[in-house]
Coordinates of C-alpha atoms in Angstrom, one line a residue:
X29 CA -8.3 110.6 -87.8
X30 CA -11.5 111.2 -86.0
X31 CA -14.0 108.3 -86.2
X32 CA -17.2 108.7 -88.2
X33 CA -20.1 110.0 -86.0
X34 CA -22.7 107.3 -85.2
X35 CA -25.9 107.8 -87.3
X36 CA -28.8 109.3 -85.3
X37 CA -31.3 106.8 -84.0
X38 CA -34.7 106.9 -85.7
X39 CA -37.3 107.8 -83.1
X40 CA -41.0 107.2 -82.7
X41 CA -41.5 110.9 -83.4
X42 CA -39.6 110.6 -86.6
X43 CA -41.9 107.9 -87.8
X44 CA -44.9 109.8 -86.6
X45 CA -43.9 112.8 -88.7
X46 CA -43.4 110.6 -91.8
X47 CA -47.0 109.3 -91.4
X48 CA -48.6 112.5 -90.2
X49 CA -49.9 110.9 -87.0
X50 CA -49.0 111.2 -83.3
X51 CA -46.1 109.4 -81.7
X52 CA -48.6 107.7 -79.4
X53 CA -50.3 106.1 -82.4
X54 CA -47.0 104.9 -83.7
X55 CA -46.1 103.4 -80.3
X56 CA -49.5 101.6 -80.0
X57 CA -49.2 100.3 -83.6
X58 CA -45.8 98.8 -83.0
X59 CA -47.2 97.0 -79.9
X60 CA -50.1 95.6 -82.0
X61 CA -52.7 97.5 -80.0
X62 CA -56.3 96.7 -80.9
X63 CA -57.0 100.5 -80.7
X64 CA -55.1 100.9 -84.0
X65 CA -56.5 99.7 -87.4
X66 CA -54.8 96.9 -89.2
X67 CA -54.0 99.2 -92.1
X68 CA -52.2 101.8 -89.9
X69 CA -50.3 99.1 -88.0
X70 CA -49.1 97.6 -91.3
X71 CA -47.9 101.0 -92.6
X72 CA -46.2 101.9 -89.3
X73 CA -44.3 98.6 -89.2
X74 CA -43.3 99.0 -92.9
X75 CA -41.9 102.5 -92.2
X76 CA -40.1 101.3 -89.1
X77 CA -38.4 98.5 -91.0
X78 CA -37.6 100.7 -93.9
X79 CA -35.9 103.4 -91.8
X80 CA -34.2 101.0 -89.4
X81 CA -36.2 101.9 -86.3
X82 CA -35.2 100.1 -83.2
X83 CA -36.5 100.7 -79.6
X84 CA -34.0 102.5 -77.3
X85 CA -33.5 100.1 -74.3
X86 CA -32.2 102.9 -72.1
X87 CA -35.3 105.0 -72.7
X88 CA -37.5 101.9 -72.1
X89 CA -35.7 101.3 -68.8
X90 CA -36.2 104.9 -67.8
X91 CA -39.9 104.8 -68.7
X92 CA -40.4 101.6 -66.7
X93 CA -38.7 103.1 -63.7
X94 CA -40.9 106.3 -63.8
X95 CA -44.0 104.2 -64.2
X96 CA -42.9 101.9 -61.2
X97 CA -42.6 105.0 -59.0
X98 CA -46.2 106.1 -59.5
X99 CA -49.6 104.6 -59.9
X100 CA -50.1 103.3 -63.5
X101 CA -53.3 104.2 -65.3
X102 CA -55.6 101.4 -66.2
X103 CA -54.8 100.1 -69.7
X104 CA -56.8 97.0 -70.5
X105 CA -58.4 93.8 -69.2
X106 CA -56.6 90.5 -69.2
X107 CA -58.9 87.5 -69.5
X108 CA -58.7 84.5 -67.1
X109 CA -60.5 81.8 -68.9
X110 CA -62.4 79.3 -66.7
X111 CA -63.6 76.2 -68.6
X112 CA -64.1 73.9 -65.6
X113 CA -67.1 71.6 -65.5
X114 CA -68.0 73.4 -62.2
X115 CA -66.4 76.9 -62.6
X116 CA -66.8 77.6 -58.9
X117 CA -64.4 74.8 -58.0
X118 CA -61.3 76.3 -59.7
X119 CA -60.4 78.9 -57.1
X120 CA -61.6 76.6 -54.4
X121 CA -58.2 75.1 -54.7
X122 CA -55.8 77.2 -52.6
X123 CA -53.0 76.6 -55.1
X124 CA -55.0 77.9 -58.1
X125 CA -56.3 80.8 -56.1
X126 CA -52.7 81.7 -55.4
X127 CA -52.1 81.7 -59.2
X128 CA -54.9 84.2 -59.6
X129 CA -53.6 86.4 -56.8
X130 CA -50.1 86.5 -58.2
X131 CA -51.3 87.2 -61.7
X132 CA -53.8 89.8 -60.6
X133 CA -51.1 91.7 -58.5
X134 CA -48.7 91.7 -61.4
X135 CA -51.4 92.8 -63.8
X136 CA -52.3 95.8 -61.6
X137 CA -48.6 96.9 -61.5
X138 CA -48.5 96.8 -65.3
X139 CA -51.7 98.8 -65.7
X140 CA -54.1 95.9 -66.4
X141 CA -57.0 94.3 -64.6
X142 CA -57.4 90.5 -64.4
X143 CA -61.0 89.4 -65.1
X144 CA -62.5 85.9 -65.1
X145 CA -64.5 84.7 -68.1
X146 CA -66.4 81.4 -67.8
X147 CA -66.9 79.1 -70.7
X148 CA -69.9 77.1 -69.3
X149 CA -72.9 75.6 -71.0
X150 CA -74.3 79.0 -71.9
X151 CA -71.0 80.4 -73.3
X152 CA -69.6 78.6 -76.3
X153 CA -66.1 79.2 -77.6
X154 CA -67.5 81.3 -80.4
X155 CA -69.6 83.4 -78.0
X156 CA -66.5 83.8 -75.7
X157 CA -64.6 85.2 -78.7
X158 CA -67.4 87.6 -79.4
X159 CA -67.4 88.8 -75.8
X160 CA -63.6 89.3 -75.7
X161 CA -63.5 90.9 -79.1
X162 CA -66.3 93.4 -78.3
X163 CA -64.3 94.5 -75.3
X164 CA -60.9 94.7 -77.0
X165 CA -59.4 91.9 -74.8
X166 CA -56.5 90.1 -76.5
X167 CA -54.4 88.9 -73.6
X168 CA -55.5 85.6 -72.0
X169 CA -54.3 83.5 -69.1
X170 CA -55.4 79.8 -68.9
X171 CA -55.4 78.3 -65.4
X172 CA -55.1 74.5 -64.8
X173 CA -58.2 72.6 -65.7
X174 CA -60.0 69.5 -64.4
X175 CA -60.6 68.2 -68.0
X176 CA -60.1 69.1 -71.6
X177 CA -62.6 71.8 -72.6
X178 CA -64.0 71.8 -76.1
X179 CA -62.3 74.8 -77.6
X180 CA -63.5 74.2 -81.1
X181 CA -64.4 77.4 -82.9
X182 CA -62.2 79.6 -80.7
X183 CA -59.7 81.6 -82.8
X184 CA -56.5 81.4 -80.7
X185 CA -54.6 83.1 -83.6
X186 CA -56.2 86.4 -82.5
X187 CA -55.0 86.3 -78.9
X188 CA -51.9 86.5 -76.8
X189 CA -52.0 83.4 -74.6
X190 CA -50.1 81.9 -71.6
X191 CA -51.2 78.9 -69.6
X192 CA -50.4 77.6 -66.1
X193 CA -49.3 74.0 -65.8
X194 CA -49.6 71.2 -68.3
X195 CA -53.1 69.9 -67.6
X196 CA -54.4 71.6 -70.8
X197 CA -53.3 69.7 -73.9
X198 CA -54.7 72.4 -76.2
X199 CA -53.8 75.1 -77.0
X200 CA -50.1 74.4 -77.2
X201 CA -48.9 77.7 -76.1
X202 CA -46.3 79.2 -73.7
X203 CA -46.7 78.1 -70.1
X204 CA -45.4 78.7 -66.6
X205 CA -45.4 75.9 -64.0
X206 CA -43.5 74.5 -61.0
X207 CA -40.2 72.7 -61.7
X208 CA -41.6 69.3 -60.7
X209 CA -38.4 67.3 -61.6
X210 CA -36.0 69.6 -59.6
X211 CA -38.5 69.9 -56.7
X212 CA -38.7 66.2 -56.3
X213 CA -35.0 65.8 -56.5
X214 CA -34.7 68.5 -53.8
X215 CA -37.2 66.7 -51.5
X216 CA -35.4 63.4 -51.9
X217 CA -32.1 65.0 -51.0
X218 CA -33.5 66.7 -47.9
X219 CA -35.1 63.5 -46.7
X220 CA -31.8 61.7 -47.3
X221 CA -29.9 64.4 -45.3
X222 CA -32.4 63.9 -42.4
X223 CA -31.4 60.2 -42.2
X224 CA -34.0 58.4 -44.3
X225 CA -32.6 55.5 -46.4
X226 CA -35.6 53.8 -48.0
X227 CA -37.6 56.6 -49.5
X228 CA -40.7 55.6 -51.6
X229 CA -42.8 57.6 -54.0
X230 CA -46.6 57.3 -54.1
X231 CA -48.5 58.8 -56.9
X232 CA -52.0 59.0 -58.3
X233 CA -51.0 61.0 -61.4
X234 CA -51.5 59.1 -64.7
X235 CA -48.7 59.0 -67.3
X236 CA -49.5 61.5 -70.0
X237 CA -48.3 61.0 -73.5
X238 CA -47.2 64.7 -73.9
X239 CA -45.0 65.2 -70.9
X240 CA -45.0 61.9 -69.0
X241 CA -45.0 62.1 -65.2
X242 CA -42.4 64.7 -64.1
X243 CA -42.7 64.1 -60.3
X244 CA -42.0 60.4 -60.9
X245 CA -39.2 61.3 -63.3
X246 CA -37.5 63.5 -60.7
X247 CA -37.8 60.7 -58.1
X248 CA -36.2 58.1 -60.4
X249 CA -33.4 60.5 -61.2
X250 CA -32.8 61.1 -57.5
X251 CA -32.7 57.3 -56.8
X252 CA -29.6 57.1 -59.0
X253 CA -27.7 58.7 -56.2
X254 CA -28.3 55.8 -53.7
X255 CA -27.3 52.1 -53.7
X256 CA -29.6 49.8 -55.7
X257 CA -30.6 47.9 -52.5
X258 CA -32.1 51.1 -51.0
X259 CA -34.3 51.9 -54.0
X260 CA -38.0 51.4 -53.4
X261 CA -40.3 50.9 -56.4
X262 CA -42.9 53.6 -57.2
X263 CA -46.4 52.9 -56.0
X264 CA -49.1 54.1 -58.5
X265 CA -52.7 54.4 -57.2
X266 CA -54.0 55.6 -60.6
X267 CA -57.6 54.4 -61.1
X268 CA -58.0 52.8 -57.7
X269 CA -61.0 53.3 -55.3
X270 CA -60.2 54.6 -51.8
X271 CA -60.6 51.2 -50.2
X272 CA -58.4 49.6 -52.8
X273 CA -55.8 52.3 -52.5
X274 CA -55.4 51.7 -48.7
X275 CA -54.9 48.0 -49.2
X276 CA -52.4 48.5 -52.0
X277 CA -50.5 51.0 -49.8
X278 CA -50.3 48.5 -46.9
X279 CA -49.2 45.7 -49.2
X280 CA -46.5 47.9 -50.8
X281 CA -45.2 49.0 -47.4
X282 CA -45.0 45.5 -46.0
X283 CA -43.1 44.3 -49.1
X284 CA -40.7 47.2 -49.6
X285 CA -40.4 48.6 -46.0
X286 CA -40.0 52.3 -46.9
X287 CA -39.1 54.6 -44.0
X288 CA -40.3 57.7 -45.8
X289 CA -42.8 58.6 -48.5
X290 CA -42.8 61.5 -51.0
X291 CA -46.2 61.8 -52.6
X292 CA -48.5 63.8 -54.8
X293 CA -51.6 62.1 -53.3
X294 CA -53.6 64.8 -51.6
X295 CA -55.5 62.3 -49.4
X296 CA -52.4 60.5 -48.2
X297 CA -53.1 61.2 -44.5
X298 CA -56.5 59.6 -44.8
X299 CA -55.0 56.6 -46.5
X300 CA -52.4 56.2 -43.8
X301 CA -55.0 56.6 -41.0
X302 CA -57.1 53.8 -42.7
X303 CA -54.0 51.6 -42.7
X304 CA -53.3 52.2 -39.0
X305 CA -50.0 53.9 -39.7
X306 CA -48.8 56.9 -37.7
X307 CA -47.0 59.9 -39.1
X308 CA -44.1 60.3 -38.6
X309 CA -43.6 57.5 -36.0
X310 CA -44.3 54.7 -38.5
X311 CA -43.6 56.5 -41.7
X312 CA -42.4 60.0 -42.6
X313 CA -44.4 61.8 -45.3
X314 CA -43.5 64.8 -47.5
X315 CA -45.8 66.2 -50.2
X316 CA -44.9 67.5 -53.7
X317 CA -46.9 70.6 -52.7
X318 CA -47.9 71.6 -49.1
X319 CA -51.2 73.2 -50.2
X320 CA -54.4 71.2 -49.7
X321 CA -52.6 68.0 -48.6
X322 CA -52.7 68.0 -44.7
X323 CA -49.0 67.4 -44.7
X324 CA -46.6 70.1 -43.3
X325 CA -43.3 68.8 -44.8
X326 CA -42.4 68.9 -48.5
X327 CA -42.2 71.5 -51.3
X328 CA -43.5 75.0 -51.3
X329 CA -44.1 75.4 -55.1
X330 CA -44.5 79.2 -54.7
X331 CA -47.8 79.3 -56.6
X332 CA -48.3 83.0 -56.2
X333 CA -44.9 83.5 -57.9
X334 CA -46.0 81.2 -60.6
X335 CA -49.1 83.4 -61.2
X336 CA -46.9 86.6 -61.2
X337 CA -44.5 85.1 -63.7
X338 CA -47.3 84.0 -65.9
X339 CA -48.6 87.6 -66.1
X340 CA -45.1 88.9 -66.8
X341 CA -44.6 86.4 -69.6
X342 CA -48.0 87.4 -71.1
X343 CA -47.0 91.1 -70.9
X344 CA -43.7 90.3 -72.7
X345 CA -45.4 88.6 -75.6
X346 CA -48.0 91.4 -75.9
X347 CA -45.2 93.9 -76.1
X348 CA -43.4 91.7 -78.6
X349 CA -46.5 91.4 -80.8
X350 CA -46.2 87.6 -80.7
X351 CA -49.9 86.9 -81.2
X352 CA -51.4 83.4 -81.6
X353 CA -50.0 79.9 -81.2
X354 CA -46.2 80.0 -81.1
X355 CA -44.0 78.0 -83.5
X356 CA -41.5 77.5 -80.7
X357 CA -43.0 76.4 -77.4
X358 CA -41.6 78.2 -74.3
X359 CA -41.8 76.9 -70.8
X360 CA -40.8 78.8 -67.7
X361 CA -40.2 76.7 -64.5
X362 CA -40.4 78.2 -61.0
X363 CA -38.2 76.4 -58.5
X364 CA -39.7 75.4 -55.2
X365 CA -38.3 75.4 -51.7
X366 CA -38.1 72.6 -49.0
X367 CA -40.2 73.2 -45.9
X368 CA -39.5 71.0 -42.9
X369 CA -42.4 70.1 -40.6
X370 CA -43.7 67.6 -38.1
X371 CA -44.5 64.9 -40.7
X372 CA -40.7 64.4 -41.4
X373 CA -38.5 64.2 -38.3
X374 CA -34.7 64.1 -38.3
X375 CA -33.5 60.6 -37.6

């Protein structure tokens, strides 16, 4: 007996004929494009569900391949929202500038353009919404911030949003960041392999109620792999002035005698210089990120890749029509790499 033939797949053109519109209109409606009215989008989605329409993954793959072989036409703007107290400082950090470069490059490949919008004293959240809405911009990237902007009045439910890092407590939306726990474990293992036995962790990051302190968490996990007598207590410099920090560092080193430090303190070299300690002769130093620290050993967090992945995630939720604040929070972690330099010698 011959098997029953598979039913023919319902296509975009089939839906377009049913509605009396072009297949382009149907495609845009299914992707929640702001170019299509709410009424038309609702009718297209109703018909698609009624007739069992499902995208053809093979056709999508072929379309993506063809588009990747040629220059894609400009589609729309993606907003990079800068709510820093001094907006000029944001990209003054090499790491955050790399986020921008990675996201901007990915946006161009996808047919978008990344554009910065500043929410300063002259631009309120409501005014920002008006500007974005008037230009049909619905995709937003939120870089790390130096504080918690007052977002009151901004309708997140209208936008597709992805943020970088965990510095912003609101909005609670999908994010992309470095895998801080795994990166710290990796650094600990590399320093152990190089012969260091009393590795300490020095931090200036405060404990945050939402996600704790993940660098420190990674360090405490890594310490479980060594004998108790080799474990050095964490030194926190949270809330200390520079002169206090140097004194605390010297006291901690005298008491616990570490032979290496892993740290997220960007001014660690200055603190060690003030304490009269030489790197690496007196103490080896590795940083949680090599950027903006003056230390050449530690973790490359691949910030440009973080930026690129953030844009890819945003594009995926735009295509999925997943607008607004998600009910299930998604985090994508980018793994870093160990970089050996002069601040950590082999023993």
